[in-house]
Amino acid sequence: ANPNELVWSKPTWLDLPGYMCEIHPNPNHKWENFAQRNARVVGKRVCTSTALLYKKSSFEQVVPSKGFLCGFVAYLRAKDVPDFEISVANAHLPGDPAKFDEHPSVLSAINKLLGRRTLKFICGDFNVECGPGNAAGDWLSEQSFQEAPTGTTWADPGNPLRLDHIFFQGPAKVQAVTGDLSVEEAANGMPCATCPSDHQPASAVLSCELRSACRW
């Protein structure tokens, strides 16, 4: 074993009461590669990862999560509605503008991993504002993904943008979403006094009308 290689694990602050936390299913040597990359780029030998938290009382894992380069997909089943399965992709798409045209191919690969489920989600940091004329937005629209209209989540001083998105495909309706950054957050940029991260969380409440197949 390499004496300079640390053993990386999920931080304890993600162990929230009543919730299960899934992180990218990387082997330890890949976590170490990420840590060394961060040491070179930002001067800190730490790992970063996408994560998914779900209520233990409501959902259970169907099969192990599957990872891809910029995130992972989790497969869940509702405990009180056994036929209701969802797949959730938590992604961090490339942020280099020169690679924005690659977003559709990344999203296509993610969509294949989502499989055939009642409800499918692709969410996370897309590093772009998705919409008509945008490569990622056009691809998602062509594949019949709907977007929960969350507000702005990131800002340079005076320039707020919607970089974090929640897209879904299936029998769901959006009931509520988080709004835009405050005037102060948009003016000061992120992070700021009210948000210690460079991205404000985006969230949505969805409802589903489920119809079970006739068993006779």
mmCIF file of C-alpha atoms in Angstrom:
data_model
loop_
_atom_site.group_PDB
_atom_site.id
_atom_site.type_symbol
_atom_site.label_atom_id
_atom_site.label_comp_id
_atom_site.label_asym_id
_atom_site.label_seq_id
_atom_site.Cartn_x
_atom_site.Cartn_y
_atom_site.Cartn_z
ATOM 1 C CA ALA A 1 0.000 0.000 0.000
ATOM 2 C CA ASN A 2 1.101 3.550 -0.644
ATOM 3 C CA PRO A 3 1.908 5.139 2.747
ATOM 4 C CA ASN A 4 1.037 8.579 1.310
ATOM 5 C CA GLU A 5 -2.458 7.471 0.213
ATOM 6 C CA LEU A 6 -5.220 8.386 2.618
ATOM 7 C CA VAL A 7 -8.370 6.314 3.080
ATOM 8 C CA TRP A 8 -11.283 8.550 2.133
ATOM 9 C CA SER A 9 -14.751 8.179 3.605
ATOM 10 C CA LYS A 10 -18.079 9.987 3.786
ATOM 11 C CA PRO A 11 -18.006 12.975 6.188
ATOM 12 C CA THR A 12 -19.947 12.435 9.401
ATOM 13 C CA TRP A 13 -22.040 15.583 8.908
ATOM 14 C CA LEU A 14 -23.862 13.728 6.118
ATOM 15 C CA ASP A 15 -25.174 11.180 8.645
ATOM 16 C CA LEU A 16 -28.459 12.973 9.229
ATOM 17 C CA PRO A 17 -31.101 11.310 11.446
ATOM 18 C CA GLY A 18 -33.696 9.485 9.360
ATOM 19 C CA TYR A 19 -31.784 9.818 6.088
ATOM 20 C CA MET A 20 -29.587 7.542 4.018
ATOM 21 C CA CYS A 21 -26.733 9.195 2.139
ATOM 22 C CA GLU A 22 -25.326 7.870 -1.143
ATOM 23 C CA ILE A 23 -22.083 9.238 -2.585
ATOM 24 C CA HIS A 24 -20.212 8.421 -5.769
ATOM 25 C CA PRO A 25 -19.272 4.692 -5.691
ATOM 26 C CA ASN A 26 -15.593 5.331 -6.393
ATOM 27 C CA PRO A 27 -12.821 2.996 -5.213
ATOM 28 C CA ASN A 28 -10.374 4.656 -2.838
ATOM 29 C CA HIS A 29 -7.597 5.131 -5.410
ATOM 30 C CA LYS A 30 -9.917 7.327 -7.507
ATOM 31 C CA TRP A 31 -10.779 9.420 -4.458
ATOM 32 C CA GLU A 32 -7.052 9.844 -3.920
ATOM 33 C CA ASN A 33 -6.661 10.968 -7.547
ATOM 34 C CA PHE A 34 -9.346 13.620 -6.980
ATOM 35 C CA ALA A 35 -7.627 14.757 -3.778
ATOM 36 C CA GLN A 36 -4.274 15.110 -5.525
ATOM 37 C CA ARG A 37 -5.924 17.024 -8.356
ATOM 38 C CA ASN A 38 -7.500 19.422 -5.842
ATOM 39 C CA ALA A 39 -4.133 19.831 -4.143
ATOM 40 C CA ARG A 40 -2.641 20.982 -7.444
ATOM 41 C CA VAL A 41 -5.534 23.220 -8.483
ATOM 42 C CA VAL A 42 -6.812 24.789 -5.241
ATOM 43 C CA GLY A 43 -3.999 23.969 -2.815
ATOM 44 C CA LYS A 44 -6.055 21.597 -0.623
ATOM 45 C CA ARG A 45 -5.736 17.815 -0.622
ATOM 46 C CA VAL A 46 -9.420 17.086 -0.171
ATOM 47 C CA CYS A 47 -12.041 15.072 -2.041
ATOM 48 C CA THR A 48 -15.230 16.475 -3.486
ATOM 49 C CA SER A 49 -18.231 14.427 -4.555
ATOM 50 C CA THR A 50 -21.870 14.563 -5.512
ATOM 51 C CA ALA A 51 -24.241 13.095 -2.916
ATOM 52 C CA LEU A 52 -27.860 12.002 -2.575
ATOM 53 C CA LEU A 53 -29.855 11.884 0.654
ATOM 54 C CA TYR A 54 -33.236 10.164 0.895
ATOM 55 C CA LYS A 55 -35.641 9.336 3.711
ATOM 56 C CA LYS A 56 -35.189 5.807 5.055
ATOM 57 C CA SER A 57 -38.875 5.666 5.969
ATOM 58 C CA SER A 58 -39.965 6.451 2.400
ATOM 59 C CA PHE A 59 -37.439 4.818 0.061
ATOM 60 C CA GLU A 60 -35.128 1.840 -0.221
ATOM 61 C CA GLN A 61 -32.315 1.120 -2.635
ATOM 62 C CA VAL A 62 -33.250 -1.244 -5.483
ATOM 63 C CA VAL A 63 -29.751 -1.950 -6.852
ATOM 64 C CA PRO A 64 -26.336 -0.425 -6.119
ATOM 65 C CA SER A 65 -25.634 3.042 -7.482
ATOM 66 C CA LYS A 66 -23.745 3.384 -10.768
ATOM 67 C CA GLY A 67 -21.065 6.012 -11.194
ATOM 68 C CA PHE A 68 -20.044 8.033 -14.212
ATOM 69 C CA LEU A 69 -17.272 10.576 -14.692
ATOM 70 C CA CYS A 70 -19.123 13.588 -13.292
ATOM 71 C CA GLY A 71 -21.624 12.005 -10.903
ATOM 72 C CA PHE A 72 -23.707 8.894 -10.204
ATOM 73 C CA VAL A 73 -27.182 7.419 -10.515
ATOM 74 C CA ALA A 74 -29.139 6.014 -7.559
ATOM 75 C CA TYR A 75 -32.066 3.604 -7.962
ATOM 76 C CA LEU A 76 -34.822 3.813 -5.359
ATOM 77 C CA ARG A 77 -38.196 2.196 -4.655
ATOM 78 C CA ALA A 78 -41.015 3.697 -2.592
ATOM 79 C CA LYS A 79 -41.651 1.513 0.452
ATOM 80 C CA ASP A 80 -45.398 2.115 0.536
ATOM 81 C CA VAL A 81 -45.850 1.798 -3.282
ATOM 82 C CA PRO A 82 -43.661 -1.152 -4.387
ATOM 83 C CA ASP A 83 -44.310 -0.562 -8.106
ATOM 84 C CA PHE A 84 -43.038 3.016 -7.879
ATOM 85 C CA GLU A 85 -39.327 3.187 -8.705
ATOM 86 C CA ILE A 86 -37.255 6.281 -9.412
ATOM 87 C CA SER A 87 -33.743 6.832 -10.698
ATOM 88 C CA VAL A 88 -31.855 9.975 -9.734
ATOM 89 C CA ALA A 89 -28.734 11.241 -11.473
ATOM 90 C CA ASN A 90 -26.720 13.754 -9.474
ATOM 91 C CA ALA A 91 -24.339 15.382 -11.934
ATOM 92 C CA HIS A 92 -21.687 18.083 -12.122
ATOM 93 C CA LEU A 93 -21.301 18.851 -15.822
ATOM 94 C CA PRO A 94 -18.032 20.231 -17.280
ATOM 95 C CA GLY A 95 -17.597 23.922 -16.518
ATOM 96 C CA ASP A 96 -15.102 24.778 -19.261
ATOM 97 C CA PRO A 97 -17.019 26.788 -21.924
ATOM 98 C CA ALA A 98 -14.964 24.991 -24.580
ATOM 99 C CA LYS A 99 -16.634 21.746 -23.452
ATOM 100 C CA PHE A 100 -20.245 22.955 -23.291
ATOM 101 C CA ASP A 101 -20.978 21.296 -26.657
ATOM 102 C CA GLU A 102 -20.118 17.980 -24.978
ATOM 103 C CA HIS A 103 -23.012 18.308 -22.526
ATOM 104 C CA PRO A 104 -25.551 16.456 -24.734
ATOM 105 C CA SER A 105 -23.289 13.400 -25.035
ATOM 106 C CA VAL A 106 -22.747 13.399 -21.266
ATOM 107 C CA LEU A 107 -26.491 13.712 -20.666
ATOM 108 C CA SER A 108 -27.203 10.931 -23.174
ATOM 109 C CA ALA A 109 -24.863 8.590 -21.285
ATOM 110 C CA ILE A 110 -26.557 9.551 -18.013
ATOM 111 C CA ASN A 111 -29.995 8.905 -19.494
ATOM 112 C CA LYS A 112 -28.973 5.374 -20.463
ATOM 113 C CA LEU A 113 -27.937 4.713 -16.869
ATOM 114 C CA LEU A 114 -31.301 5.990 -15.603
ATOM 115 C CA GLY A 115 -32.959 3.005 -17.272
ATOM 116 C CA ARG A 116 -36.699 2.352 -17.360
ATOM 117 C CA ARG A 117 -38.194 3.777 -14.182
ATOM 118 C CA THR A 118 -41.538 5.373 -13.314
ATOM 119 C CA LEU A 119 -39.831 8.699 -12.673
ATOM 120 C CA LYS A 120 -36.346 9.812 -13.714
ATOM 121 C CA PHE A 121 -34.322 12.805 -12.526
ATOM 122 C CA ILE A 122 -31.195 14.561 -13.769
ATOM 123 C CA CYS A 123 -30.156 17.262 -11.357
ATOM 124 C CA GLY A 124 -27.085 19.114 -10.174
ATOM 125 C CA ASP A 125 -24.618 21.776 -11.275
ATOM 126 C CA PHE A 126 -24.843 22.101 -15.065
ATOM 127 C CA ASN A 127 -22.508 25.120 -15.193
ATOM 128 C CA VAL A 128 -24.845 26.708 -17.776
ATOM 129 C CA GLU A 129 -28.290 28.250 -17.940
ATOM 130 C CA CYS A 130 -30.327 25.590 -19.748
ATOM 131 C CA GLY A 131 -32.819 26.858 -22.298
ATOM 132 C CA PRO A 132 -33.649 27.107 -26.020
ATOM 133 C CA GLY A 133 -30.525 27.455 -28.121
ATOM 134 C CA ASN A 134 -28.372 25.918 -25.391
ATOM 135 C CA ALA A 135 -26.885 22.480 -26.177
ATOM 136 C CA ALA A 136 -27.905 20.922 -22.857
ATOM 137 C CA GLY A 137 -31.321 22.592 -22.789
ATOM 138 C CA ASP A 138 -32.152 21.554 -26.354
ATOM 139 C CA TRP A 139 -31.157 17.932 -25.709
ATOM 140 C CA LEU A 140 -33.240 17.692 -22.537
ATOM 141 C CA SER A 141 -36.262 19.191 -24.306
ATOM 142 C CA GLU A 142 -35.901 16.742 -27.210
ATOM 143 C CA GLN A 143 -35.869 13.856 -24.706
ATOM 144 C CA SER A 144 -39.089 15.119 -23.044
ATOM 145 C CA PHE A 145 -37.429 16.107 -19.762
ATOM 146 C CA GLN A 146 -39.261 18.859 -17.898
ATOM 147 C CA GLU A 147 -37.535 21.382 -15.671
ATOM 148 C CA ALA A 148 -38.609 22.477 -12.227
ATOM 149 C CA PRO A 149 -38.344 26.290 -12.591
ATOM 150 C CA THR A 150 -36.014 26.992 -9.699
ATOM 151 C CA GLY A 151 -34.393 30.398 -9.303
ATOM 152 C CA THR A 152 -30.873 31.743 -9.655
ATOM 153 C CA THR A 153 -28.237 29.843 -7.695
ATOM 154 C CA TRP A 154 -24.868 31.445 -8.476
ATOM 155 C CA ALA A 155 -23.526 34.971 -8.903
ATOM 156 C CA ASP A 156 -20.512 37.030 -9.634
ATOM 157 C CA PRO A 157 -21.155 40.455 -8.126
ATOM 158 C CA GLY A 158 -24.120 41.866 -10.032
ATOM 159 C CA ASN A 159 -24.492 38.857 -12.346
ATOM 160 C CA PRO A 160 -26.844 36.157 -10.945
ATOM 161 C CA LEU A 161 -27.311 32.979 -13.017
ATOM 162 C CA ARG A 162 -29.291 29.710 -12.937
ATOM 163 C CA LEU A 163 -26.523 27.107 -13.106
ATOM 164 C CA ASP A 164 -28.136 24.419 -10.938
ATOM 165 C CA HIS A 165 -31.131 22.544 -12.324
ATOM 166 C CA ILE A 166 -33.695 19.830 -11.571
ATOM 167 C CA PHE A 167 -35.000 17.998 -14.657
ATOM 168 C CA PHE A 168 -37.459 15.115 -14.536
ATOM 169 C CA GLN A 169 -39.268 12.724 -16.859
ATOM 170 C CA GLY A 170 -42.412 10.931 -15.753
ATOM 171 C CA PRO A 171 -45.826 11.416 -14.112
ATOM 172 C CA ALA A 172 -44.981 14.340 -11.838
ATOM 173 C CA LYS A 173 -46.145 17.915 -11.362
ATOM 174 C CA VAL A 174 -44.151 20.723 -9.788
ATOM 175 C CA GLN A 175 -45.852 22.146 -6.709
ATOM 176 C CA ALA A 176 -43.184 24.490 -5.338
ATOM 177 C CA VAL A 177 -39.609 25.598 -6.040
ATOM 178 C CA THR A 178 -36.924 27.759 -4.481
ATOM 179 C CA GLY A 179 -36.756 31.319 -5.793
ATOM 180 C CA ASP A 180 -34.009 33.648 -6.940
ATOM 181 C CA LEU A 181 -31.052 34.815 -4.902
ATOM 182 C CA SER A 182 -31.777 37.801 -2.694
ATOM 183 C CA VAL A 183 -30.897 41.293 -3.910
ATOM 184 C CA GLU A 184 -27.922 41.341 -1.536
ATOM 185 C CA GLU A 185 -26.674 37.904 -2.645
ATOM 186 C CA ALA A 186 -26.934 38.862 -6.316
ATOM 187 C CA ALA A 187 -25.151 42.165 -5.712
ATOM 188 C CA ASN A 188 -22.348 40.751 -3.555
ATOM 189 C CA GLY A 189 -21.781 37.475 -5.411
ATOM 190 C CA MET A 190 -21.322 34.016 -3.944
ATOM 191 C CA PRO A 191 -20.204 32.986 -1.382
ATOM 192 C CA CYS A 192 -21.423 35.750 0.897
ATOM 193 C CA ALA A 193 -22.588 36.417 4.446
ATOM 194 C CA THR A 194 -25.861 34.507 3.993
ATOM 195 C CA CYS A 195 -24.477 31.548 1.991
ATOM 196 C CA PRO A 196 -21.031 30.030 2.687
ATOM 197 C CA SER A 197 -21.032 28.142 -0.651
ATOM 198 C CA ASP A 198 -20.479 29.488 -4.148
ATOM 199 C CA HIS A 199 -23.850 27.920 -5.089
ATOM 200 C CA GLN A 200 -27.217 28.399 -3.429
ATOM 201 C CA PRO A 201 -29.203 25.130 -3.068
ATOM 202 C CA ALA A 202 -32.024 24.563 -5.551
ATOM 203 C CA SER A 203 -35.028 22.509 -4.449
ATOM 204 C CA ALA A 204 -38.457 21.516 -5.695
ATOM 205 C CA VAL A 205 -41.573 19.787 -4.378
ATOM 206 C CA LEU A 206 -43.246 17.421 -6.861
ATOM 207 C CA SER A 207 -46.419 15.377 -6.693
ATOM 208 C CA CYS A 208 -47.234 12.179 -8.584
ATOM 209 C CA GLU A 209 -50.497 10.501 -9.518
ATOM 210 C CA LEU A 210 -49.826 6.758 -9.654
ATOM 211 C CA ARG A 211 -52.000 4.183 -11.336
ATOM 212 C CA SER A 212 -51.332 0.564 -10.512
ATOM 213 C CA ALA A 213 -51.784 -2.057 -13.209
ATOM 214 C CA CYS A 214 -54.799 -4.356 -12.847
ATOM 215 C CA ARG A 215 -53.669 -7.675 -11.319
ATOM 216 C CA TRP A 216 -56.511 -9.809 -12.809
#
